[in-house]
PDB file of C-alpha atoms and ligand atoms in Angstrom:
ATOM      1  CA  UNK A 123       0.000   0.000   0.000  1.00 83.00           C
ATOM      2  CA  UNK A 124       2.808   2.433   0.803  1.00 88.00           C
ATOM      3  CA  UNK A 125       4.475   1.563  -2.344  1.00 90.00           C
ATOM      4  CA  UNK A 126       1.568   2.282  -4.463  1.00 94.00           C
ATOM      5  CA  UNK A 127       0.519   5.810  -2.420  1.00 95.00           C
ATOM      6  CA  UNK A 128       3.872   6.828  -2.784  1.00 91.00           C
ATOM      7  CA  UNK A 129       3.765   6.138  -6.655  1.00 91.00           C
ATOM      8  CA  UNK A 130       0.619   7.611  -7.003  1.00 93.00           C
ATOM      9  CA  UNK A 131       1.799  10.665  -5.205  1.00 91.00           C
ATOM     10  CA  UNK A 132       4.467  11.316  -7.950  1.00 87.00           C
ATOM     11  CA  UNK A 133       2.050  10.834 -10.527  1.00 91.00           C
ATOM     12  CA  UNK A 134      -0.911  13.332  -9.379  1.00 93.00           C
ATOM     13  CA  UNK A 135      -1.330  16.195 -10.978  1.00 93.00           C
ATOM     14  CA  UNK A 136      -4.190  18.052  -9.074  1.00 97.00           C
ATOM     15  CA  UNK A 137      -3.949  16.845  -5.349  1.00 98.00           C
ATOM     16  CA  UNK A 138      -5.365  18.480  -2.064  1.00 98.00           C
ATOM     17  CA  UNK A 139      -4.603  17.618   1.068  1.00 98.00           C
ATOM     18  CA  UNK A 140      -6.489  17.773   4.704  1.00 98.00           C
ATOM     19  CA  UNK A 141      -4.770  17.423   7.401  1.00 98.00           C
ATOM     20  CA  UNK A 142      -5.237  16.548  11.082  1.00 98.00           C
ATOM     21  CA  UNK A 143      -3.267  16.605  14.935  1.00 98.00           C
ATOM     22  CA  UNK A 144      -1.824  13.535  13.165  1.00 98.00           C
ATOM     23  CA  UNK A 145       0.457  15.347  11.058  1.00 98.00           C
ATOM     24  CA  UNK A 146       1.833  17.248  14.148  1.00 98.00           C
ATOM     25  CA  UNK A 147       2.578  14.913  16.560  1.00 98.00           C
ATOM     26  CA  UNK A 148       5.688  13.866  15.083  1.00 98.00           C
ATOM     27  CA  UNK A 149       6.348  17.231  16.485  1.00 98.00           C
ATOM     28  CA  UNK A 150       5.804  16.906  19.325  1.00 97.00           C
ATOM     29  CA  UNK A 151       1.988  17.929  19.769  1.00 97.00           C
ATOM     30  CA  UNK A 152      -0.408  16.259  21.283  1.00 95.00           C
ATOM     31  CA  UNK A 153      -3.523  14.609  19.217  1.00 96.00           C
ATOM     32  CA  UNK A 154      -7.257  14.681  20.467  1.00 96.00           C
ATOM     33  CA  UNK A 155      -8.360  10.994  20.379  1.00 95.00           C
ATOM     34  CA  UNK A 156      -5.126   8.730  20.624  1.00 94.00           C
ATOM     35  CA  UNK A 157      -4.963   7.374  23.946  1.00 93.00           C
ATOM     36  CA  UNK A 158      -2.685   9.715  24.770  1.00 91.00           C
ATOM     37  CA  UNK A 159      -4.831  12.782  23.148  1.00 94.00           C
ATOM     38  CA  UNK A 160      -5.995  15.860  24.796  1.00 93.00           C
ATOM     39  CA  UNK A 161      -9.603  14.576  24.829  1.00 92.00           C
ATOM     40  CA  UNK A 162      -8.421  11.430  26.617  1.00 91.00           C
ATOM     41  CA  UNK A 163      -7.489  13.814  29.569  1.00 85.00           C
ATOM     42  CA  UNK A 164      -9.984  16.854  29.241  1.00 86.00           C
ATOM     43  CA  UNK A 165     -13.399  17.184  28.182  1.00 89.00           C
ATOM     44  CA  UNK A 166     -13.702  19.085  24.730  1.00 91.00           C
ATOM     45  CA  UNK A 167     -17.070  20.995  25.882  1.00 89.00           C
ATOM     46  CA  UNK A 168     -15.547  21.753  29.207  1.00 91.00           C
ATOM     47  CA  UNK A 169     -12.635  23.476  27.664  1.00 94.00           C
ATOM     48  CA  UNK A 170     -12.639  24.242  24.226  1.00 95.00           C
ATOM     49  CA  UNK A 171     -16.319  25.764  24.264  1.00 96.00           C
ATOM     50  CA  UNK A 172     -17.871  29.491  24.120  1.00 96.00           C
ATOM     51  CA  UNK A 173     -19.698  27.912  27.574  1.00 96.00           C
ATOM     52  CA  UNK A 174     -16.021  27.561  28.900  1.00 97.00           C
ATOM     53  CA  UNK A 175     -15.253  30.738  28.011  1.00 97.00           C
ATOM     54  CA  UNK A 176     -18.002  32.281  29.420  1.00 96.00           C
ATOM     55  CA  UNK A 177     -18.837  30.333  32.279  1.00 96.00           C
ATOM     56  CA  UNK A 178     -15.474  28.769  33.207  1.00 96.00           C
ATOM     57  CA  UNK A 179     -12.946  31.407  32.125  1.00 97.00           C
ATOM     58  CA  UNK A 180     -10.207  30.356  34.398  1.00 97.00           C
ATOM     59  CA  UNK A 181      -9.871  27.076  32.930  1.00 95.00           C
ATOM     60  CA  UNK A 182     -10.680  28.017  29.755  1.00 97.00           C
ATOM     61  CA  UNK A 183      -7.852  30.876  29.570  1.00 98.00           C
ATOM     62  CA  UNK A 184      -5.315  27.802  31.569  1.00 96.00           C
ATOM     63  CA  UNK A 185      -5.938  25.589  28.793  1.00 96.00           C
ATOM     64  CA  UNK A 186      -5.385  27.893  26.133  1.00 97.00           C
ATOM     65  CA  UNK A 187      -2.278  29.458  27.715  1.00 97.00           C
ATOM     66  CA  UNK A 188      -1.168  25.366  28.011  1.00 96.00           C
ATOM     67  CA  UNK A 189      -1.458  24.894  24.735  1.00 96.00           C
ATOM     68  CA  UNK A 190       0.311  28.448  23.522  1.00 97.00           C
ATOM     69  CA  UNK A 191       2.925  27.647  25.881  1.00 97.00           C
ATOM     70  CA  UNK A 192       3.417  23.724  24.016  1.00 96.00           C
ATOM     71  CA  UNK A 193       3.449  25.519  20.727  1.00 97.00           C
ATOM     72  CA  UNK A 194       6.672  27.710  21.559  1.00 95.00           C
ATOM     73  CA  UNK A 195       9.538  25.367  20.492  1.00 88.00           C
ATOM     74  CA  UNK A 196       8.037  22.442  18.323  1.00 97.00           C
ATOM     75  CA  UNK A 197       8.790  22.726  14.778  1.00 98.00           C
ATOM     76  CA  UNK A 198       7.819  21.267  11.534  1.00 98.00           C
ATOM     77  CA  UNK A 199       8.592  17.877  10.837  1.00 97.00           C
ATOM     78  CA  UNK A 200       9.476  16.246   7.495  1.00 96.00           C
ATOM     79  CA  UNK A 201       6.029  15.358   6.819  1.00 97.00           C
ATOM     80  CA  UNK A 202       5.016  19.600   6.762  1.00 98.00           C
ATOM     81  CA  UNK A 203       8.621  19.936   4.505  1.00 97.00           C
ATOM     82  CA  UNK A 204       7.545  17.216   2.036  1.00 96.00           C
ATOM     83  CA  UNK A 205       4.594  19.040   1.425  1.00 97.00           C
ATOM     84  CA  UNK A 206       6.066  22.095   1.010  1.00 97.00           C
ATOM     85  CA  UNK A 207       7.649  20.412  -1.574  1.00 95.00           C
ATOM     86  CA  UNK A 208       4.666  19.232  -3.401  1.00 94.00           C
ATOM     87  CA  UNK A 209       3.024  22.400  -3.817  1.00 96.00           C
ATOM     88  CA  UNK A 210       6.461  24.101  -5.405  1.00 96.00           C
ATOM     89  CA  UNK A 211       6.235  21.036  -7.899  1.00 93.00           C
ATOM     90  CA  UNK A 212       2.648  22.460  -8.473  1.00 95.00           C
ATOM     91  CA  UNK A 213       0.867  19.348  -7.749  1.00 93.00           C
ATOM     92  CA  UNK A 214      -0.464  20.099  -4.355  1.00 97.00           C
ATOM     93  CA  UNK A 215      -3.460  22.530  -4.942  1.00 97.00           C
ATOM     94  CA  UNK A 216      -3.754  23.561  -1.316  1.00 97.00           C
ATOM     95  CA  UNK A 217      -3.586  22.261   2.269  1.00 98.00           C
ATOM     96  CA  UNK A 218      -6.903  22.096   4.222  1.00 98.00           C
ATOM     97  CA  UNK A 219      -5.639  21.843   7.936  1.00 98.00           C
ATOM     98  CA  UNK A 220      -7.826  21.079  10.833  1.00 98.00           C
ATOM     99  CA  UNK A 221      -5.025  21.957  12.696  1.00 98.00           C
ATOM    100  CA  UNK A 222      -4.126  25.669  15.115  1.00 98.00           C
ATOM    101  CA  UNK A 223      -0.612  25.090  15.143  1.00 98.00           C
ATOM    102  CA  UNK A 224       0.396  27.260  12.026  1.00 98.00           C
ATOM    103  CA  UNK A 225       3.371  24.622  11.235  1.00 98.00           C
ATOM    104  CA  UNK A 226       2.183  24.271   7.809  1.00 98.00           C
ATOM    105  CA  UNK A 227       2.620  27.683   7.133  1.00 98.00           C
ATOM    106  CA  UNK A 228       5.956  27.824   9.317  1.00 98.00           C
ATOM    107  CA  UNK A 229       7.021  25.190   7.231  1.00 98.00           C
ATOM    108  CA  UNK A 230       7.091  27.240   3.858  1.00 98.00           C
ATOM    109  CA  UNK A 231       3.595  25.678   2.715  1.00 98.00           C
ATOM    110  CA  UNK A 232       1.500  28.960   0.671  1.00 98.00           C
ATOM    111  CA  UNK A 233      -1.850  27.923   0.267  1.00 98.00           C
ATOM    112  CA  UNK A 234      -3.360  26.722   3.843  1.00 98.00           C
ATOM    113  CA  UNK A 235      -6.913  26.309   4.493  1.00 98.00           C
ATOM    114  CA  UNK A 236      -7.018  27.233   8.535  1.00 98.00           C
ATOM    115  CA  UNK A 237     -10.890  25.801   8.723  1.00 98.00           C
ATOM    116  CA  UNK A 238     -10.362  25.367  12.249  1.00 98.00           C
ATOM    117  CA  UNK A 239      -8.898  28.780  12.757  1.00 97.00           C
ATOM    118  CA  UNK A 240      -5.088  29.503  14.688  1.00 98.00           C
ATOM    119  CA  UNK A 241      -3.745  29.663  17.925  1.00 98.00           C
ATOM    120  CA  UNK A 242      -1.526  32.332  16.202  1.00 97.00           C
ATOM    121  CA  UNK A 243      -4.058  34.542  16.343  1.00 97.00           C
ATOM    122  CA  UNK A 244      -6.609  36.059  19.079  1.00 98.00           C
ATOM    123  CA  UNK A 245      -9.768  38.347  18.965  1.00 98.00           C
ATOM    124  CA  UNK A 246     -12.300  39.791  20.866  1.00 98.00           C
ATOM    125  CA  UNK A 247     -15.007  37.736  21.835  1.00 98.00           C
ATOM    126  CA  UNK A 248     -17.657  40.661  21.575  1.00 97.00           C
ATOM    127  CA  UNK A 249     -16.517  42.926  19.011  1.00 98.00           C
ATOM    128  CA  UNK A 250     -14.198  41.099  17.005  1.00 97.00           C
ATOM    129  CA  UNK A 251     -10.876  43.347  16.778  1.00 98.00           C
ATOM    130  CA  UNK A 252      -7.599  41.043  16.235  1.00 98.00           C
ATOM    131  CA  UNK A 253      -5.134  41.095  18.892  1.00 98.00           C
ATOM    132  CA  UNK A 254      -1.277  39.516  19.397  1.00 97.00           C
ATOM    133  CA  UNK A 255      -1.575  36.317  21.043  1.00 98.00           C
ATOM    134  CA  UNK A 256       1.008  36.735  23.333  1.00 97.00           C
ATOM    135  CA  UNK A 257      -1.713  38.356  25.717  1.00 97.00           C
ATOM    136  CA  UNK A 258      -3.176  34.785  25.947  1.00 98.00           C
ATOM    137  CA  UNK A 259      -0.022  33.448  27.599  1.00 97.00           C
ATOM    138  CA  UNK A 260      -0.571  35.968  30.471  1.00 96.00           C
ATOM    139  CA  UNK A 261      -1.842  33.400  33.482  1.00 97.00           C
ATOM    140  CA  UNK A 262      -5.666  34.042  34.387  1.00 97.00           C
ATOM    141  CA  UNK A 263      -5.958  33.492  37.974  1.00 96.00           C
ATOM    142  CA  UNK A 264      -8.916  36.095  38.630  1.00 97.00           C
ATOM    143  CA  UNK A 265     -11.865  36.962  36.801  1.00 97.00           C
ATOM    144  CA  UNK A 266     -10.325  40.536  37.275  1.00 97.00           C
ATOM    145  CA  UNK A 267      -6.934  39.299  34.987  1.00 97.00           C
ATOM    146  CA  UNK A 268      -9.254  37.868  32.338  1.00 98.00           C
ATOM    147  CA  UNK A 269      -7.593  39.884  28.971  1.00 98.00           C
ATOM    148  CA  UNK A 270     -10.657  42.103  28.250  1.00 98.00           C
ATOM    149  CA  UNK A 271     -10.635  44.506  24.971  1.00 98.00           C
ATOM    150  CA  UNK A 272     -11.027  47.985  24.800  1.00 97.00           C
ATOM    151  CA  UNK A 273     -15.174  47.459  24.245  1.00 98.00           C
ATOM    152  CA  UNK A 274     -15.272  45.643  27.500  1.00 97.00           C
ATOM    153  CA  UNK A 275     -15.079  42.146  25.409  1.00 98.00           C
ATOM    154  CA  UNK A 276     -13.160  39.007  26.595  1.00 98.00           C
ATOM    155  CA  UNK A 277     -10.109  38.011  24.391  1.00 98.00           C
ATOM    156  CA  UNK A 278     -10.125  34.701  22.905  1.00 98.00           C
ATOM    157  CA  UNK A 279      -8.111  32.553  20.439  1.00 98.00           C
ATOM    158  CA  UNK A 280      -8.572  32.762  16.958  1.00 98.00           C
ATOM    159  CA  UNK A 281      -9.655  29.106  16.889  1.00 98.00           C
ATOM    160  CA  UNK A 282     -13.056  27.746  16.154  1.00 97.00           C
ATOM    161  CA  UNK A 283     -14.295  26.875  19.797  1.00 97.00           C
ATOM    162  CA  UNK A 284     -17.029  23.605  20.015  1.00 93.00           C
ATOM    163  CA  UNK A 285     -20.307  25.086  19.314  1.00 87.00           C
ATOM    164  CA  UNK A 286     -19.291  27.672  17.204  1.00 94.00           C
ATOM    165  CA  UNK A 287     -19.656  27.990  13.454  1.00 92.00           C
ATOM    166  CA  UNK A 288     -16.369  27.682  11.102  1.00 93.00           C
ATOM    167  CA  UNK A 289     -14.960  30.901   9.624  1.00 92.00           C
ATOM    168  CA  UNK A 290     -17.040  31.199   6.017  1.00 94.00           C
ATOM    169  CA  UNK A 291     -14.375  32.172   3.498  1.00 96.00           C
ATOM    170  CA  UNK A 292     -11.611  29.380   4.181  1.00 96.00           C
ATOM    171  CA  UNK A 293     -14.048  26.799   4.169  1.00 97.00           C
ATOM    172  CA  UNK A 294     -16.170  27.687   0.704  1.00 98.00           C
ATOM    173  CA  UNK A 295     -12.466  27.433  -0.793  1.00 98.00           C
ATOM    174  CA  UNK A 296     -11.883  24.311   1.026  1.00 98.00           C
ATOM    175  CA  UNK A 297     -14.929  22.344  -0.752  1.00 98.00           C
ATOM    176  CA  UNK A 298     -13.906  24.207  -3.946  1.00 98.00           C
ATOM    177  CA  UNK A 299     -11.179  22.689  -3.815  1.00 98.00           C
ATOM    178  CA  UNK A 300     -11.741  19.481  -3.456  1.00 98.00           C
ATOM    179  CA  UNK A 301     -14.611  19.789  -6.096  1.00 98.00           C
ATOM    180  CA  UNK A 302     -12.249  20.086  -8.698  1.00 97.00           C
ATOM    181  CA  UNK A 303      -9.277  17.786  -7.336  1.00 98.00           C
ATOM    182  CA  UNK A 304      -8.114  14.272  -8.985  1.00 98.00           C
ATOM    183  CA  UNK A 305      -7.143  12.996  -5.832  1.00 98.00           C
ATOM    184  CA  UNK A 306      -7.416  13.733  -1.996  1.00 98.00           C
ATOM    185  CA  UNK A 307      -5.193  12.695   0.566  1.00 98.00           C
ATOM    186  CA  UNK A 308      -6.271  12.788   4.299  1.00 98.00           C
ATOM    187  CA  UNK A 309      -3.396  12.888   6.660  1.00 98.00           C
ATOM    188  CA  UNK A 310      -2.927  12.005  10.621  1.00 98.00           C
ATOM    189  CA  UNK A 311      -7.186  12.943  10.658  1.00 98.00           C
ATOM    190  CA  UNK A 312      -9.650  10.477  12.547  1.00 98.00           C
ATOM    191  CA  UNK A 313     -12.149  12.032  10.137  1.00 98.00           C
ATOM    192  CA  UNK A 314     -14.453  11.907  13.233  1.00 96.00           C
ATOM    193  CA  UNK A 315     -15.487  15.841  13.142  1.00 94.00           C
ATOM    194  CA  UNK A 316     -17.558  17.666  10.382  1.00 93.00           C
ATOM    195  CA  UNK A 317     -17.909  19.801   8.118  1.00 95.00           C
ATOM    196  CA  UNK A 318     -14.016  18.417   7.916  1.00 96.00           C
ATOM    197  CA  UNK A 319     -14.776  15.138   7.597  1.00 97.00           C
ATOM    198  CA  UNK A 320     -17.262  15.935   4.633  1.00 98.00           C
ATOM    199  CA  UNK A 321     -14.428  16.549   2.221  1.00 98.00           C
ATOM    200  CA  UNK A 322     -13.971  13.035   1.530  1.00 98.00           C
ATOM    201  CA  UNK A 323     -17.448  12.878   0.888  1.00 98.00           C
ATOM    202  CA  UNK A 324     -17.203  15.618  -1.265  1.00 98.00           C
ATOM    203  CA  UNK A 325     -14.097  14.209  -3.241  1.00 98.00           C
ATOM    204  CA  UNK A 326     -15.811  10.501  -3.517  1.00 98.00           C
ATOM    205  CA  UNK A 327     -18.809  11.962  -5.385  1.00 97.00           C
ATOM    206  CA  UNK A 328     -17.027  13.768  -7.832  1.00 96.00           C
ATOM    207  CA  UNK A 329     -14.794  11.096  -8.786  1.00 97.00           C
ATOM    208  CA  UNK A 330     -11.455  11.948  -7.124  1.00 98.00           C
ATOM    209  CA  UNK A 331      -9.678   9.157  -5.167  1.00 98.00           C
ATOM    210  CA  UNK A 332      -9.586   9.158  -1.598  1.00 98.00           C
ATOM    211  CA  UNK A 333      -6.029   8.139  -0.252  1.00 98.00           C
ATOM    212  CA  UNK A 334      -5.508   8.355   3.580  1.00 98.00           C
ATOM    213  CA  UNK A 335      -2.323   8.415   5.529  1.00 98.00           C
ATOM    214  CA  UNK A 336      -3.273   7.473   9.371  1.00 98.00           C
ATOM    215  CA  UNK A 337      -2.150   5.420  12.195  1.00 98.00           C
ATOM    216  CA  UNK A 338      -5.524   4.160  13.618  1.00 98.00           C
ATOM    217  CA  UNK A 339      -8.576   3.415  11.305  1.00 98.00           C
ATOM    218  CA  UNK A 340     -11.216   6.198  10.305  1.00 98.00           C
ATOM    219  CA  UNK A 341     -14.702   5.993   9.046  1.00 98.00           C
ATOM    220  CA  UNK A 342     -13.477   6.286   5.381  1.00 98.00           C
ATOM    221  CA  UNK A 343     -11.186   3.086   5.601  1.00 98.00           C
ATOM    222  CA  UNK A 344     -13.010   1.199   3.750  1.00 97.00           C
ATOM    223  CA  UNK A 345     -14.101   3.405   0.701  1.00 98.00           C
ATOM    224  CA  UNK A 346     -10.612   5.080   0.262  1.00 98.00           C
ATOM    225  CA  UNK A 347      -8.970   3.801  -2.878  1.00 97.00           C
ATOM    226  CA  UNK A 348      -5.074   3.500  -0.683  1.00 97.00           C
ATOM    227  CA  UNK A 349      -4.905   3.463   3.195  1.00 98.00           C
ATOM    228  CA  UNK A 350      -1.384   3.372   5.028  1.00 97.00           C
ATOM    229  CA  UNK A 351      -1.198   3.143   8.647  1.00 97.00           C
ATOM    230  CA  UNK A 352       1.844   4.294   9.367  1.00 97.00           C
ATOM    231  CA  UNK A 353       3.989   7.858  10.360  1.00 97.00           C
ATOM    232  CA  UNK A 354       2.742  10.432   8.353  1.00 97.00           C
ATOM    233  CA  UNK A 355       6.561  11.803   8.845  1.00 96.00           C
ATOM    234  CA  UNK A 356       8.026   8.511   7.670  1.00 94.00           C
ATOM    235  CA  UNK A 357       5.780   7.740   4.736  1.00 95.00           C
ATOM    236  CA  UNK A 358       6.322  11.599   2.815  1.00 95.00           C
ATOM    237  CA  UNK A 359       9.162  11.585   3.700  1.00 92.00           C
ATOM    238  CA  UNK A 360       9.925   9.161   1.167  1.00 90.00           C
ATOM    239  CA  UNK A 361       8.177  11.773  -1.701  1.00 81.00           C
ATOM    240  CA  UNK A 362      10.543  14.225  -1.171  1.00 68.00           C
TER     241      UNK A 362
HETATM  242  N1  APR B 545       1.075   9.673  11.620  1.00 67.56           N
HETATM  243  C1  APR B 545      -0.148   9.304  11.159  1.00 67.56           C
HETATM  244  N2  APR B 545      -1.265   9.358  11.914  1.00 67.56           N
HETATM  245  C2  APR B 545      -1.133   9.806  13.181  1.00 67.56           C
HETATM  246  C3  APR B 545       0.104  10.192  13.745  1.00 67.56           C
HETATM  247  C4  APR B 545       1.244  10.105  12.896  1.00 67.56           C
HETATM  248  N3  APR B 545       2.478  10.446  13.324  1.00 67.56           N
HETATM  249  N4  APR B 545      -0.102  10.575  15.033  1.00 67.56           N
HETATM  250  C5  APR B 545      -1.430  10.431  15.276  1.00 67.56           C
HETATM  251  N5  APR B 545      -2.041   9.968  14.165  1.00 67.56           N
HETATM  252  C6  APR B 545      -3.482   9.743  13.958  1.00 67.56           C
HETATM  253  C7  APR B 545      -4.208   9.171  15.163  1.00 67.56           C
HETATM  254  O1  APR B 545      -4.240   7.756  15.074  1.00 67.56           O
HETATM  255  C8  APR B 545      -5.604   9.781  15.017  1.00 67.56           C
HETATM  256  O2  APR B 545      -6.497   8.884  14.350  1.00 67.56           O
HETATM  257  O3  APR B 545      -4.029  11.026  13.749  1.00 67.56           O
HETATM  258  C9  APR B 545      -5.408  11.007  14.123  1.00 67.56           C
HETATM  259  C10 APR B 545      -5.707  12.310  14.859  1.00 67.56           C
HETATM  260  O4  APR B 545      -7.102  12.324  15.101  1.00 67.56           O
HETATM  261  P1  APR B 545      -7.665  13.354  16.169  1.00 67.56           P
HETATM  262  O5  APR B 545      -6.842  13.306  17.391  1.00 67.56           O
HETATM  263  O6  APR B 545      -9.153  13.108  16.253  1.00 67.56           O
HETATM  264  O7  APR B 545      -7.392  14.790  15.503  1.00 67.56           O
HETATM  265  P2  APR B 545      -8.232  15.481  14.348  1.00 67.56           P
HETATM  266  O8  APR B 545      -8.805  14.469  13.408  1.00 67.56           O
HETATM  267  O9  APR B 545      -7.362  16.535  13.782  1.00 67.56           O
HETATM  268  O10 APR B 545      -9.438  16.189  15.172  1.00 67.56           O
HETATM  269  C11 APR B 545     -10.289  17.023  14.435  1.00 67.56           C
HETATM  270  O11 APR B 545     -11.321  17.727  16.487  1.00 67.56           O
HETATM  271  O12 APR B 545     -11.110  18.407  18.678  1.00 67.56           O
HETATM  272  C12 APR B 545     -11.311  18.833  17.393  1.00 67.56           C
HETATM  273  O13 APR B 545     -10.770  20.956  16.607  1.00 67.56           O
HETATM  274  C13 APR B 545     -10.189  19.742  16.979  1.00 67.56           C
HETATM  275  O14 APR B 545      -9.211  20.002  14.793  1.00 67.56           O
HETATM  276  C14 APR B 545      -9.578  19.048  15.784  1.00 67.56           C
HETATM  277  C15 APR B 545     -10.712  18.174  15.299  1.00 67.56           C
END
């Protein structure tokens, strides 16, 4: 199977790829549903929720300063370089990335689809103005410490939180392109959250083949065209 992905990855012409925490841990990030995940540990809708933020703001702003402060230092890995490489061949159409951890982009990849949002970035919750991130590493021990804007608004990470809806513009361009793709290729995704996990959908119906790159089975297994369960580092590596 690796053989043949890695064959057919020389060969496409019009790929995209989405990417999950899979592609990152080989960084040294944590995923969400491996045992050793985030989720496995915390709660998603206790933490990672406008309720948190609103209702449980100092361990909402702990959480997000935690996972600021594991983002200072990691780096990407050869998995992020080998698709750097792809897309200055001008095979890789764009990277859809579920991911907050800007690595693709720190990596020298051009056209990334941040559906999820960043951790790079931070906003106000009311009014919307950007702000550095940097003020969300600032520990929140009182309510009186929680970063407020000039409007009175709390700050909050530029991510999608659970229960909110996904920014509009990066994910119209996201099913566009996979509309018009020959072949998609999920990576280090457990495909288990939507509209994300919908792309393969999308690509299936129009005809494109599904190829996914993941250590523990998904949903899509068994209608993908190539599956390879191995490092997402190790296998694209061997593109390069
Ligand atoms: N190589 C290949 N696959 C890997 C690797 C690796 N080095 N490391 C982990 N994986 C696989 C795991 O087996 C797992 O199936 O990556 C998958 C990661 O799945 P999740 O942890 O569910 O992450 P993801 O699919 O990105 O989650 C989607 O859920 O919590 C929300 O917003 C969050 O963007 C996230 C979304």
């Amino acid at each position: 199977m690796e053989t043949q992905l890695i064959e057919a990855l020389r060969r496409v012409r019009r790929l995209v790829v989405l990417t999950g925490a899979g592609m990152s841990t080989e960084s040294g990030l944590p995923d969400f549903r491996s045992p050793s995940g985030l989720w496995a540990k915390h709660r998603p809708e206790e933490l990672a929720s406008v309720d948190a933020l609103l209702h449980r703001p100092l361990l909402f702003y702990e959480f997000y300063r935690y996972r600021l402060e594991m983002l200072e230092g990691v780096a990407p890995n050869p998995g992020h370089k080998a698709l750097v490489n792809l897309e200055r061949q001008g095979r890789l159409q764009c990277i859809v990335t579920q991911n907050v951890d800007g690595l693709h982009t720190a990596a020298g990849s051009r056209n990334v689809l941040e559906i999820h949002g960043s951790l790079r970035k931070a906003r106000c919750h009311t009014c919307g103005r950007p702000y550095p991130s940097e003020i969300l590493k600032r520990p929140v021990t009182t309510l009186a410490e929680v970063p407020r804007c000039a409007c009175g608004g709390p700050i909050r990470p530029g991510v999608v939180l659970f229960g909110e809806m996904l920014p509009e513009a990066p994910l119209r361009r996201a099913v566009e392109a996979v509309e018009n793709c020959e072949a998609l290729l999920v990576i280090g995704s457990s495909l288990q959250v939507y509209p994300a996990a919908s792309l393969p959908e999308i690509a299936l119906r129009r005809g494109a083949r599904l190829w996914i790159i993941n250590l523990a089975p998904t949903p899509f297994d068994r209608v993908a065209d190539l599956v390879v369960a191995k490092k997402a580092g190790e296998v694209l590596a061997q593109i390069a």
